[in-house]
XYZ file of C-alpha atoms in Angstrom:
72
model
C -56.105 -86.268 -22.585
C -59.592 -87.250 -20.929
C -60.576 -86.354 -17.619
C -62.410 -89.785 -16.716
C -63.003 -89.054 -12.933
C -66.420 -86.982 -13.928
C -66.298 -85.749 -10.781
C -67.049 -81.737 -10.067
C -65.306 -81.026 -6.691
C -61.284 -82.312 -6.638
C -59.595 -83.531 -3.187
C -59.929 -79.206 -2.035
C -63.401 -78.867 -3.931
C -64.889 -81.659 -1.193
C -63.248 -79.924 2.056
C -64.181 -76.247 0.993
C -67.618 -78.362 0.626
C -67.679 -79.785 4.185
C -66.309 -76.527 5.346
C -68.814 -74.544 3.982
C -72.029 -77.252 5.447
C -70.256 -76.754 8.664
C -70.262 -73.080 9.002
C -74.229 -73.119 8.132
C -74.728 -75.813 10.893
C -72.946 -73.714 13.154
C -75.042 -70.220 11.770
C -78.154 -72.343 12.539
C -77.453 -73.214 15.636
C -76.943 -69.854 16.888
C -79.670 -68.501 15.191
C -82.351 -71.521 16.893
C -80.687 -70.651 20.210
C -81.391 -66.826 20.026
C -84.341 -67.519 19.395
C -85.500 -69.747 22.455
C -85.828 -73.030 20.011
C -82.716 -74.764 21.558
C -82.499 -73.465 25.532
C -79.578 -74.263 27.052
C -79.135 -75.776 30.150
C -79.636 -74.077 33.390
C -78.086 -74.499 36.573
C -80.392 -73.575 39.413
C -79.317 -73.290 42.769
C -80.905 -74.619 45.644
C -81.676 -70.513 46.810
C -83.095 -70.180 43.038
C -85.380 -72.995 43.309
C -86.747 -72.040 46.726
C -87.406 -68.428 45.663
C -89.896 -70.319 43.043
C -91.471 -72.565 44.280
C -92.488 -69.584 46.902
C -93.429 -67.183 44.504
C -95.464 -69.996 42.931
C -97.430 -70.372 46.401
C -95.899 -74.234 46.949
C -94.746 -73.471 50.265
C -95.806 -70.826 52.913
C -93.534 -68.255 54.690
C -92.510 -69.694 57.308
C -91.505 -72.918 55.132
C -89.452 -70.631 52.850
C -87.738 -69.068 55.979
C -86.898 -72.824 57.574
C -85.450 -74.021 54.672
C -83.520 -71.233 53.815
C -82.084 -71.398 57.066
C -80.665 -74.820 55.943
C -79.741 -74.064 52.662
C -77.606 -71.365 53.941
């Protein structure tokens, strides 16, 4: 007999398929985010924030003491 379905990947062909587009998504991903293309998110405390904003000369010393004093 024929095979009429002309088709080149059967019902496991398609999921080893999908499995195998998924694992390179996944390898990609990993890849962009070690190398700084996808940053994840980061949580900054209010302490962590303070710290730069002083280091980048937004506030004096006596600002960064005040409000740490309410922070903490």
């Amino acid at each position: 007999m024929m095979d009429w379905d002309q088709s080149y990947f059967g019902p496991g062909g398609i999921i080893m398929f999908i499995g195998f587009l998924l694992i390179i998504a996944i390898g990609a991903y990993f890849v962009l985010r070690n190398t700084n293309i996808i940053k994840p998110l980061k949580n900054d405390t209010a302490l962590e924030i303070l710290k730069e904003r002083y280091a980048r000369g937004e506030i004096t010393k006596n600002d960064f003491e005040k409000i740490k004093k309410d922070i903490l």
